[in-house]
Coordinates of C-alpha atoms and ligand atoms in Angstrom, one line a residue:
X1 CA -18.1 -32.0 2.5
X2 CA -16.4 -28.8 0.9
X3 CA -16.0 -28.5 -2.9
X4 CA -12.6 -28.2 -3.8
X5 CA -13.0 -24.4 -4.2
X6 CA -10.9 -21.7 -3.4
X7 CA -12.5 -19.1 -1.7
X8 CA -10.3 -16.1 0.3
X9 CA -11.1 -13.4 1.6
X10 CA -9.7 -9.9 3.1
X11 CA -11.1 -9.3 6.2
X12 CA -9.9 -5.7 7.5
X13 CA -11.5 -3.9 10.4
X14 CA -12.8 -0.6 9.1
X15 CA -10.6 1.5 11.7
X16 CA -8.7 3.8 9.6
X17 CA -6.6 3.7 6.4
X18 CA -5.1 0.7 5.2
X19 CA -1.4 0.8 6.1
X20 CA 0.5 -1.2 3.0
X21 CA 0.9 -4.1 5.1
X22 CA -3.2 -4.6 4.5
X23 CA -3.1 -4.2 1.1
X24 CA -0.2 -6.8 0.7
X25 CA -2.6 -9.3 2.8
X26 CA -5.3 -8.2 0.3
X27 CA -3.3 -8.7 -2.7
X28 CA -1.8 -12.3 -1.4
X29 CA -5.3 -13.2 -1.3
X30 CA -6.7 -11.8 -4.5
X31 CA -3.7 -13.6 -6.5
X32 CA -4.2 -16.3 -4.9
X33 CA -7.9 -16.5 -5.8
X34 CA -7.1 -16.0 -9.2
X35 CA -4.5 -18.3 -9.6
X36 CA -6.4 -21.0 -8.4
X37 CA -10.0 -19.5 -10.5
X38 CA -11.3 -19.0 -7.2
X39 CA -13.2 -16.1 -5.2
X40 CA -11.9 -12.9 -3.9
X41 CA -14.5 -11.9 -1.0
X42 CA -14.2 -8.7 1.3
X43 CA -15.7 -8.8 4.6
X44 CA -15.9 -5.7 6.8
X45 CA -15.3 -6.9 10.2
X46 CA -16.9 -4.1 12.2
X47 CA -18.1 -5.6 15.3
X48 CA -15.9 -3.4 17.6
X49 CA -17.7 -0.7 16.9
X50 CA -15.8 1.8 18.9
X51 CA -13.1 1.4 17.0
X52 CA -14.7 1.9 13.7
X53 CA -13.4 5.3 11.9
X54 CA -15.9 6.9 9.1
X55 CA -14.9 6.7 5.7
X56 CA -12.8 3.8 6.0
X57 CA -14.9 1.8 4.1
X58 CA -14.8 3.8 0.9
X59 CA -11.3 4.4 1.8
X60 CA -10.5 0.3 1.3
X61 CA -12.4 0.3 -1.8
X62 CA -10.8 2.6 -3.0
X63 CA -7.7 1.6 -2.6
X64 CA -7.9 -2.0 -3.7
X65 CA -9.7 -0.2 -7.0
X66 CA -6.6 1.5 -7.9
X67 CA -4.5 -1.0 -7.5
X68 CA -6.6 -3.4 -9.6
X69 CA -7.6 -5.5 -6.7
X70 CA -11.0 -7.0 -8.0
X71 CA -13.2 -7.9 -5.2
X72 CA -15.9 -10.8 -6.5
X73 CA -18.3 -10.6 -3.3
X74 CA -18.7 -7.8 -1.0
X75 CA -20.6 -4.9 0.5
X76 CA -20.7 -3.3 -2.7
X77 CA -20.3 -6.5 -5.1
X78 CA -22.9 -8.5 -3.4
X79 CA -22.9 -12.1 -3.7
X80 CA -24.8 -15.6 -2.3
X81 CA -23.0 -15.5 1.1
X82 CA -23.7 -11.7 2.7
X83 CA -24.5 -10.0 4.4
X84 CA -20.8 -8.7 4.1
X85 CA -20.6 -6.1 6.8
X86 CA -20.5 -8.0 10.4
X87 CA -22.6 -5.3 12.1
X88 CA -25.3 -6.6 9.6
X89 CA -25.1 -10.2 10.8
X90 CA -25.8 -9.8 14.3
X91 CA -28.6 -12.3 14.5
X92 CA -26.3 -14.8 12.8
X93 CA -24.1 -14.9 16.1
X94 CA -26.8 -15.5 18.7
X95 CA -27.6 -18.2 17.0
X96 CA -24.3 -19.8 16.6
X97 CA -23.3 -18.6 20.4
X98 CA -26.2 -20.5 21.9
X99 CA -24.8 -23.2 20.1
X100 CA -21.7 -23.4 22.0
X101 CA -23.7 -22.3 25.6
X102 CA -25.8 -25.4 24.7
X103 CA -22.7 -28.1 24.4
X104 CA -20.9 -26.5 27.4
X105 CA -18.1 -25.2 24.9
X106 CA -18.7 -21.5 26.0
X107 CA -19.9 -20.3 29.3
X108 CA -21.7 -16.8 30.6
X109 CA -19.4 -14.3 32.9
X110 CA -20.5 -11.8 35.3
X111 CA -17.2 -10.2 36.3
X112 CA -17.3 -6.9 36.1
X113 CA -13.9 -5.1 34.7
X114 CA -13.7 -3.8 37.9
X115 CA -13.5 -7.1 39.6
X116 CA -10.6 -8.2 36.7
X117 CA -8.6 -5.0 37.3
X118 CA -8.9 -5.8 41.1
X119 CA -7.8 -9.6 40.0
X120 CA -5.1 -8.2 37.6
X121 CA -3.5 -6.4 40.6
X122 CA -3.6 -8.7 42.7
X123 CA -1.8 -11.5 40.8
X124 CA 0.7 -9.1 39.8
X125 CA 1.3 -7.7 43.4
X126 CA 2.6 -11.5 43.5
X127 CA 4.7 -11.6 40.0
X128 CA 1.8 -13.1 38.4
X129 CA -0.2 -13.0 35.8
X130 CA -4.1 -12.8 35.3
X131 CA -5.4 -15.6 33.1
X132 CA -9.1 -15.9 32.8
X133 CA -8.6 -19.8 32.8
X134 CA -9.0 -23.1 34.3
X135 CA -7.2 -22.4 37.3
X136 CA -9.3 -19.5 38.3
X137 CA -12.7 -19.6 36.7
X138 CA -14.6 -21.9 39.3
X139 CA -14.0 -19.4 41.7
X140 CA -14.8 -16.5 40.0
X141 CA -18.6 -14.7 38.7
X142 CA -19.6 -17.3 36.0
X143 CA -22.3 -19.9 35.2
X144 CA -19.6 -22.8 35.4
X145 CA -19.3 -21.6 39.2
X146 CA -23.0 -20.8 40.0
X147 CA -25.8 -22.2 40.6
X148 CA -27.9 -22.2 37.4
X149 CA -31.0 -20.6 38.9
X150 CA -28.5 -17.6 40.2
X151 CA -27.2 -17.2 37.0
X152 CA -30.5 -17.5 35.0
X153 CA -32.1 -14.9 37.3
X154 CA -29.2 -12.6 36.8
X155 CA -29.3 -12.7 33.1
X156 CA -33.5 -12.1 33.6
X157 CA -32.2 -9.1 35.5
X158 CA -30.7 -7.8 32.7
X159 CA -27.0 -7.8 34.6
X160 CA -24.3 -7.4 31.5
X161 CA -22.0 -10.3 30.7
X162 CA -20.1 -11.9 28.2
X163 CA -19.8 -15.0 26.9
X164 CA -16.1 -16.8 27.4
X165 CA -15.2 -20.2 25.8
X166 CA -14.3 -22.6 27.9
X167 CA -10.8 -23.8 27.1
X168 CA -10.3 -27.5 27.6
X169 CA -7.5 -28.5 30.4
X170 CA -4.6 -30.0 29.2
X171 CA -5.3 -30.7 25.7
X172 CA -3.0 -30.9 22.6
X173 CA -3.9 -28.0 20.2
X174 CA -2.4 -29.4 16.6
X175 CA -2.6 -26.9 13.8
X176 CA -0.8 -26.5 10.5
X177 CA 0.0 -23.2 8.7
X178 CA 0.8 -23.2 5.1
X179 CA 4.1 -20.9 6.0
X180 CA 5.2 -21.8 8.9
X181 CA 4.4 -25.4 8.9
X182 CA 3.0 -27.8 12.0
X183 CA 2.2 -25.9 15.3
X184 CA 1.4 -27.6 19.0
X185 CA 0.2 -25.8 21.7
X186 CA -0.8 -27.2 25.4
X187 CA -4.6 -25.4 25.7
X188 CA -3.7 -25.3 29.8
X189 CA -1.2 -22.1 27.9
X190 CA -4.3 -20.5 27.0
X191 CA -7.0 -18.7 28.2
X192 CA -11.0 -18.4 28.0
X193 CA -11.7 -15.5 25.4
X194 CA -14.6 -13.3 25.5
X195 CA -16.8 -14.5 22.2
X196 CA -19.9 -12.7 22.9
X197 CA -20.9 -9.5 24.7
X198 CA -24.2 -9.0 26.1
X199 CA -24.6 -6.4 24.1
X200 CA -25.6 -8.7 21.4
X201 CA -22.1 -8.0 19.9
X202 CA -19.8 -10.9 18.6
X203 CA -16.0 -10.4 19.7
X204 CA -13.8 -10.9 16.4
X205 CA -12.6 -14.2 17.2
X206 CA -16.5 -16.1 17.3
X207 CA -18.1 -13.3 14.2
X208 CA -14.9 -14.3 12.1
X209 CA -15.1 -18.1 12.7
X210 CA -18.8 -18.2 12.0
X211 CA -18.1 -16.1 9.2
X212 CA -15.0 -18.1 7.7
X213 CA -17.3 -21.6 7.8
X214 CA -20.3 -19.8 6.6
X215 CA -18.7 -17.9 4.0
X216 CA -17.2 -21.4 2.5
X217 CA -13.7 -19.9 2.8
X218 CA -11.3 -22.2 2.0
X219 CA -7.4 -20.7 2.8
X220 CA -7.4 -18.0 5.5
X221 CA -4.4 -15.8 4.1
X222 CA -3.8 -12.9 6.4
X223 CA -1.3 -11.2 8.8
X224 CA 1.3 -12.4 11.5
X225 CA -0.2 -11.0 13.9
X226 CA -3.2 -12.9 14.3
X227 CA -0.8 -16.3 14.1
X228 CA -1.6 -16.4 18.7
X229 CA -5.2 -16.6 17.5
X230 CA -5.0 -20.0 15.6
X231 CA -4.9 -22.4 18.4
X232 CA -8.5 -20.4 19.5
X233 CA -9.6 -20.6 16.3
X234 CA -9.0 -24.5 15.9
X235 CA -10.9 -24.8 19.3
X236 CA -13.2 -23.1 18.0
X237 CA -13.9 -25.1 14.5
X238 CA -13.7 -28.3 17.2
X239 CA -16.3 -26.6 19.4
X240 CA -18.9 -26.5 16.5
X241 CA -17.7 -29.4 15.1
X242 CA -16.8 -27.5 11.7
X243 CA -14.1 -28.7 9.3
X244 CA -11.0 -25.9 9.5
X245 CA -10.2 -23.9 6.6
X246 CA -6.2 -24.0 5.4
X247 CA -3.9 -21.5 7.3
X248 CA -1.4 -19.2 5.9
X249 CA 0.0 -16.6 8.1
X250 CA 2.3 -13.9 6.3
X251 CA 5.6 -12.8 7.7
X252 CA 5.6 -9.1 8.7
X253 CA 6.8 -5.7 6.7
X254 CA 9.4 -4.5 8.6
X255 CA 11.0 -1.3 8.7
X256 CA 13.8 0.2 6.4
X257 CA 16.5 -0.3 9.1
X258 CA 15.1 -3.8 9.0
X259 CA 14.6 -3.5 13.2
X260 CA 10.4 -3.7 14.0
X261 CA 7.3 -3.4 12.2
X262 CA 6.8 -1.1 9.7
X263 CA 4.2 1.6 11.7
X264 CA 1.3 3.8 10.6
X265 CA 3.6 6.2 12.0
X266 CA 6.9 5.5 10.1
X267 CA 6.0 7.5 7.3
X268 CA 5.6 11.0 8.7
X269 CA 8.9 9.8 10.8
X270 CA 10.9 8.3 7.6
X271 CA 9.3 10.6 4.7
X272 CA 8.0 7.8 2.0
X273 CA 4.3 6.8 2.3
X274 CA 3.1 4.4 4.3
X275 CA -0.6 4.1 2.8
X276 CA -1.8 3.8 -1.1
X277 CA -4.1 6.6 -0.9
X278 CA -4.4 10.0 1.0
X279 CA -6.3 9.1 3.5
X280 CA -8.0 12.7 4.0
X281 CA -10.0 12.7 6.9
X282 CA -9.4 14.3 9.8
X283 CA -5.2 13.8 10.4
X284 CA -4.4 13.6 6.4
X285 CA -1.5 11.0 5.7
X286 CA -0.7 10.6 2.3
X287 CA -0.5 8.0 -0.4
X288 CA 1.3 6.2 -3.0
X289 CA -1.1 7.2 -6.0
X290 CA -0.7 11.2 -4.6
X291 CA 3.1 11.1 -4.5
X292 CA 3.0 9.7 -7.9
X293 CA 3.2 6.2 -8.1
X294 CA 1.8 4.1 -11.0
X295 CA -0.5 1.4 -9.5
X296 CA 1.5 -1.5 -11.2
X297 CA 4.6 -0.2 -9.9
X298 CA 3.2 0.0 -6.3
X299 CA 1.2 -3.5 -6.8
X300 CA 5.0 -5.2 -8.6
X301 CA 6.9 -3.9 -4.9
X302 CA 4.3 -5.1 -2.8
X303 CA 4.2 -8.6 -4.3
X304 CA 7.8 -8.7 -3.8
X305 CA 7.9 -7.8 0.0
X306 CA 7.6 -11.6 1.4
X307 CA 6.9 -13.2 -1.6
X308 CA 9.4 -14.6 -4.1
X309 CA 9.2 -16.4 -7.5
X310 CA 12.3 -17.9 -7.2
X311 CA 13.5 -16.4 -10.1
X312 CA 15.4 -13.8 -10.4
X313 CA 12.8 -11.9 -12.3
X314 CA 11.9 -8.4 -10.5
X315 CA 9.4 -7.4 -12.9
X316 CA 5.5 -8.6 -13.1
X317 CA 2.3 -7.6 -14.4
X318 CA -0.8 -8.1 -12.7
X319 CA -1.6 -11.0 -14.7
X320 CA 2.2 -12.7 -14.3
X321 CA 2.1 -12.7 -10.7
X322 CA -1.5 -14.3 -10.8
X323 CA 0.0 -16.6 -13.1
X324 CA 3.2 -17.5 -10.9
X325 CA 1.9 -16.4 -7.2
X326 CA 1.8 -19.2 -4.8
X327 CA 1.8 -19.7 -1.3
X328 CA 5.2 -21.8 -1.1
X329 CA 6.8 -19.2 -1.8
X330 CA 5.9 -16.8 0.8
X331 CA 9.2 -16.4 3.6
X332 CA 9.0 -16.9 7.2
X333 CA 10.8 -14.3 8.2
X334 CA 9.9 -10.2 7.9
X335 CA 10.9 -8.4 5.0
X336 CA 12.3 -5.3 5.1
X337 CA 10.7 -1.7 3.1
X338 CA 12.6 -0.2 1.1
X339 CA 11.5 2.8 0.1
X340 CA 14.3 3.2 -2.9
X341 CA 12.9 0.2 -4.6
X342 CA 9.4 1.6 -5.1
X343 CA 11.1 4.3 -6.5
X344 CA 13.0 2.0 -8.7
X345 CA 10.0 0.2 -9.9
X346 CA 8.4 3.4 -10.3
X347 CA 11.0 4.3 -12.7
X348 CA 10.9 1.3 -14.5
X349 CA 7.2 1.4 -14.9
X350 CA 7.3 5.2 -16.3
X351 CA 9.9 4.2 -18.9
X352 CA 7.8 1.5 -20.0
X353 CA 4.8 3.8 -20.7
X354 CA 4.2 5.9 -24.1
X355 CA 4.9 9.2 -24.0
X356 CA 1.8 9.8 -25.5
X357 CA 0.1 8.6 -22.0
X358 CA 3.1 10.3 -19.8
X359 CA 2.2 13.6 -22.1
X360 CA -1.5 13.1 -20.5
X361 CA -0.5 13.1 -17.1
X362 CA 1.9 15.7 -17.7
X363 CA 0.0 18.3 -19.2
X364 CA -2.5 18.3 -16.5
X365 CA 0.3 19.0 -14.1
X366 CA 1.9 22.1 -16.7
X367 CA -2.2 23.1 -17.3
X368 CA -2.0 24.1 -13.0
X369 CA 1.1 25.9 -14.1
X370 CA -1.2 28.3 -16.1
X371 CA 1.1 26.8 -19.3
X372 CA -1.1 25.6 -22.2
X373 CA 0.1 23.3 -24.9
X374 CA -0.2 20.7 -27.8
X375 CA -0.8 16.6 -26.3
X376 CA 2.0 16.3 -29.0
X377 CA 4.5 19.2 -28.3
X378 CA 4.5 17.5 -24.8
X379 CA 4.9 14.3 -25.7
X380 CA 8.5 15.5 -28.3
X381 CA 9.8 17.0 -24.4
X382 CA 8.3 13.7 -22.1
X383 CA 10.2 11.6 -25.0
X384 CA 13.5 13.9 -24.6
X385 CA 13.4 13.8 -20.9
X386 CA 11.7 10.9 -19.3
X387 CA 14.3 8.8 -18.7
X388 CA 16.3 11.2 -16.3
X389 CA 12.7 10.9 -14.7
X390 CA 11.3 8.5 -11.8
X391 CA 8.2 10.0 -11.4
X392 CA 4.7 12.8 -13.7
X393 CA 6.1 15.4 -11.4
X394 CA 10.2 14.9 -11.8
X395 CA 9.5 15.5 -15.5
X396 CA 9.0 19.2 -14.4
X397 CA 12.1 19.4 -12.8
X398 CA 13.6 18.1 -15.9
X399 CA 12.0 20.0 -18.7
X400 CA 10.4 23.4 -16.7
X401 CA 12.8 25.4 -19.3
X402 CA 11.3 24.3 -22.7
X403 CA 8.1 25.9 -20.8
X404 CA 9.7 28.9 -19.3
X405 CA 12.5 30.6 -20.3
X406 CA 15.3 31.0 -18.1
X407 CA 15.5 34.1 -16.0
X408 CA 18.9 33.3 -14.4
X409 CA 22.2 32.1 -15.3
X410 CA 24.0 29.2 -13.0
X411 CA 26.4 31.0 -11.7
X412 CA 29.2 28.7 -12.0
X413 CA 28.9 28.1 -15.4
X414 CA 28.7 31.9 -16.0
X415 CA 32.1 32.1 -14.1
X416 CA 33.6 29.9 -16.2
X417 CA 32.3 30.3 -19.7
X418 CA 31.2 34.1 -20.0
X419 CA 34.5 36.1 -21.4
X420 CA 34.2 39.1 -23.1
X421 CA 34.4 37.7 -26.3
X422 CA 31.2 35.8 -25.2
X423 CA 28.8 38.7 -26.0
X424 CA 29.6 39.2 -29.6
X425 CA 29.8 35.2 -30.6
X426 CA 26.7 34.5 -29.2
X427 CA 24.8 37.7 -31.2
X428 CA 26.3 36.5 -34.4
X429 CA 25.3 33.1 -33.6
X430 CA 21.9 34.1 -33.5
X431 CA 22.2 36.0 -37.1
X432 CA 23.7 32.7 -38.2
X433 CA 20.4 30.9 -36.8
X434 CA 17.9 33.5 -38.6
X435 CA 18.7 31.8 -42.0
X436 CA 19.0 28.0 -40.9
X437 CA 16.6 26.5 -43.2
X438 CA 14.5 24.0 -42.1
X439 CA 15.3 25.1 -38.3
X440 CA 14.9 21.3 -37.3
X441 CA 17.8 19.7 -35.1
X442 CA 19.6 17.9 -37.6
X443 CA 19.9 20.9 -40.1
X444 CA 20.7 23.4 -37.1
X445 CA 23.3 21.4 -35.6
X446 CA 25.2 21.1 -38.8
X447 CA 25.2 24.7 -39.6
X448 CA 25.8 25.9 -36.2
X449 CA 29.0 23.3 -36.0
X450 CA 30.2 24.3 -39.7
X451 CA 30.1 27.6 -38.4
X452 CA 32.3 27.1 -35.7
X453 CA 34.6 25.2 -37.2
X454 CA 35.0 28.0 -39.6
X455 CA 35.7 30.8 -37.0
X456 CA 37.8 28.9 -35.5
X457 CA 36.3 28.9 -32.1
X458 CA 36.7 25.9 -29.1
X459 CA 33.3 23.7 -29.9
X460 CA 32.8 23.0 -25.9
X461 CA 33.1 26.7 -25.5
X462 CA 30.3 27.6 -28.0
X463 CA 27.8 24.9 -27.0
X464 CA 27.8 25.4 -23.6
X465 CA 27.1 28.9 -23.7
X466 CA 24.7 28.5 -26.0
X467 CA 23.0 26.0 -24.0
X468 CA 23.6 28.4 -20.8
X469 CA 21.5 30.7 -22.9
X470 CA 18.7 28.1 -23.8
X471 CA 18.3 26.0 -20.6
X472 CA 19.9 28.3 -17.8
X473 CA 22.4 25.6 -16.7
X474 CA 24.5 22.9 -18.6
X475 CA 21.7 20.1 -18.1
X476 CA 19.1 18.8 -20.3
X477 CA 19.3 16.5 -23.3
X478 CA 20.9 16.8 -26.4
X479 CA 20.7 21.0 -27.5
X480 CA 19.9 21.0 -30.9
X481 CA 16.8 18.8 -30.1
X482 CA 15.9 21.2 -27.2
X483 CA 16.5 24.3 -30.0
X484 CA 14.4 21.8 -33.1
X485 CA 11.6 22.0 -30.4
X486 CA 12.0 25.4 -28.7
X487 CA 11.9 26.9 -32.7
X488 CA 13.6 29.9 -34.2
X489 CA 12.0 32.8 -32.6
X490 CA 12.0 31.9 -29.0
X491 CA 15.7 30.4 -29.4
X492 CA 16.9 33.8 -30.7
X493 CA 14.8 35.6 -28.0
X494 CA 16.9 33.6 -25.3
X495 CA 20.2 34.0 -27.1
X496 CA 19.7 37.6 -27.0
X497 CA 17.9 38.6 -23.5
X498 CA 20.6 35.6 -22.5
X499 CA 23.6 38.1 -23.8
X500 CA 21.8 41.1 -23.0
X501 CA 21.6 40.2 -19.2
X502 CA 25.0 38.9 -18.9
X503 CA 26.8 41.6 -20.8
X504 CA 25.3 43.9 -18.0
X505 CA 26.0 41.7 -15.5
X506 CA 22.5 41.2 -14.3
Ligands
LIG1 N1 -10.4 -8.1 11.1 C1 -9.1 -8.6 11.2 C2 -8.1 -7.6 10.9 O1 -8.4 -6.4 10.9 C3 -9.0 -9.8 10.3 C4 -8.0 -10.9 10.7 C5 -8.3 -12.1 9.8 O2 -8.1 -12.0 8.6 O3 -8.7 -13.1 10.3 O4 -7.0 -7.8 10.5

């Protein structure tokens, strides 16, 4: 008998990055784990080992690293149950696949693919399809149709084969999935899989059974698309006479228009990421943590997408949605990206941070711009700006000209401020500014209003050239903060290459 344990695990093949799909599987898992104080395991299933892709290994670790996915046992981790990689656990296989050769659960085949495309064509020349099943298998190459002495000497001869289970005939299949509920399917529907290759390679169906009991799992969390497997599977725990783990098979991510599965591909087709990291070998695809997503804004979006706390609370920590994370309350059906919300959530997560951390980020970004300054000066602009920001890199866009100043005019504005008036206000402005004592933006805006007020001049008219002549547009935050920062000198300096461009129309 099990322990009442909880033990999950993410089991990705290593055959390229982790589309965000994976890493919602992964993240199902891990809060379950930890809701429950159980075990987060990851497995590398990499028995098909022409479909392995280099670097995806590192690549998976990477990912679940930044998004603060803590694996307990794995490749790296280690841990009582391992080896974690399946190509390491060859020798485990044979052992279990003689097993099942031994009860008569599994069988050896001889067909060669030749002979099953000739079969395949055949059945289809009459509307049919091929199943590798009951109805066909006495008559085919296999040691349920031979003779054993013709099949022994044929293995002795070294003649490659696989291994198929032998699917019982008219049997109920009975399994239950912690999503979609009680499932019943007739095995006759079914066919004999290929568990075991000659090549002394598992197929993923037996290495991830063997594994699953082995490994003490106790809730198999993972992807839709493996949901045809199950009946197999519970076969398969029958065959060795194994108690089943619990089931729970996650509704798909579908695509923004809601119609299919969200692809690899969708990203380079749709323009929003599709992975959580670059992925930078060989056809680069980028990533959530390169375009500029915080890790708890991407890990808050994807808990969302098919999970719900029934609340109508958006907005969790880590440690709140291992706290109310539970498999009731993962949906049937598909859920749809949207690539908006992440960039909602991002925003929300940015306003949330200090602008002492945001004025870390940032200055790396204005340090590749060749600009150098204070953590502090930074931090006065991120704390002016961020909130007209989603993203590090939109706070660029929103404060480039406290960094550099302007070199042309919005046109616009210049069309319908600029009079010839303009040239000699502004100058006498800036002789007002050179004795503004302290030049700070409470004391600047009150002398620069009195002054106005005095002359007699429109107060729009004045403050929007003068922020023309500052900023370069009418945007920004409020302009005697940008001028308190900016300082006396390089305000005047604008103010007066400002007048001097415009008076010559340049
Ligand atoms: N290796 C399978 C995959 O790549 C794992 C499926 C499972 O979790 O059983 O998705």
């Amino acid at each position: 008998m099990r322990d009442n344990k909880v033990r999950v695990r993410f089991a990705p093949s290593p055959t390229g990055p982790l589309h965000i799909g994976g890493v919602r599987t992964a993240l199902y898992n891990y809060l379950f784990a930890r809701h429950h104080g159980g075990t987060f395991i990851l497995r590398i299933e990499d028995t098909d080992q022409t479909r392995s892709v280099e670097g995806t290994e590192s690549y998976i670790n990477e990912s679940l690293r930044w998004c603060g996915i803590e694996i307990d046992e794995g490749v790296n981790e280690g841990g009582s149950y391992g080896p974690y990689r399946q190509s390491e656990r060859k020798d485990i296989y044979s052992e279990y696949v003689t097993q099942l050769l031994e009860s008569g659960a599994a069988y050896y085949a001889f067909d060669t693919p030749d002979d099953l495309d000739r079969m395949r064509a055949e059945h289809e020349s009459r509307g049919e399809t091929f199943m590798y099943n009951h109805s066909v298998r006495d008559g085919l190459m296999n040691s349920l149709a031979m003779q054993e002495s013709e099949w022994q000497s044929l293995i002795e001869n070294g003649t490659p084969y696989v291994v198929r289970f032998r699917m019982p005939v008219e049997e109920e299949i009975a399994m239950s999935d912690l999503i979609r509920g009680d499932i019943k399917v007739n095995s006759s529907t079914l066919d004999d899989k290929i568990l075991y290759k000659s090549d002394g390679m598992p197929t993923y169906h037996l290495a991830n059974i063997v594994d699953d009991h082995l490994m003490e799992i106790s809730h198999v969390i993972r992807g839709e698309e493996w949901l045809p497997s199950l009946p197999l599977h519970g076969m398969l725990y029958r065959a060795f006479g194994w108690d089943e783990p619990q089931f729970a098979h996650l509704p798909l991510l579908l695509k923004p228009t809601g119609k299919g599965k969200l692809s690899k591909r969708d990203g380079d087709k749709m323009g929003f990421p599709v992975f959580p990291i670059l992925w930078p070998h060989g056809e680069t695809a980028r990533g959530y943590r390169e375009d500029g997503y915080f890790p708890e804004a991407f890990v808050n979006m994807l808990a969302l997408l098919g999970w719900n706390p029934g609340t109508e609370q958006e907005i969790f920590s880590m440690d709140e949605l291992i706290e109310a994370f539970s498999l009731d309350r993962v949906g049937k059906s598909g859920s749809r990206f949207d690539p908006d919300k992440a960039k909602w959530f991002n925003n929300h997560y940015m306003q949330l941070k200090s602008d002492d951390e945001l004025a870390g980020l940032f200055s790396l970004l204005l340090k590749e711009k060749g600009i150098e300054e204070t953590d502090e000066r930074v931090a006065e602009v991120v704390a002016m700006v961020k909130e007209r920001a989603s993203f590090v890199h939109e706070l660029w866009d929103q404060s480039d000209y406290f960094f550099v100043a302007p070199g042309t005019y919005d046109e616009q504005v210049v069309k319908k401020r600029w009079k010839d008036d303009s040239a000699p206000m502004m100058m006498s402005l800036a002789s007002l500014l050179k004795g503004v004592n302290p030049f700070t933006s409470a004391v600047t805006e009150e002398k620069v209003k009195e002054w106005i007020n005095e002359k007699g001049y429109g107060m729009g008219n004045v403050l929007n050239l003068f922020r023309l002549l500052v900023v370069g547009a009418s945007r920004g935050p409020h302009l005697f903060d940008i001028i308190g920062w900016l300082g006396r000198d390089e305000t005047i300096r604008r103010i007066e290459k400002g007048v001097e461009q415009l008076k010559t129309g340049n």
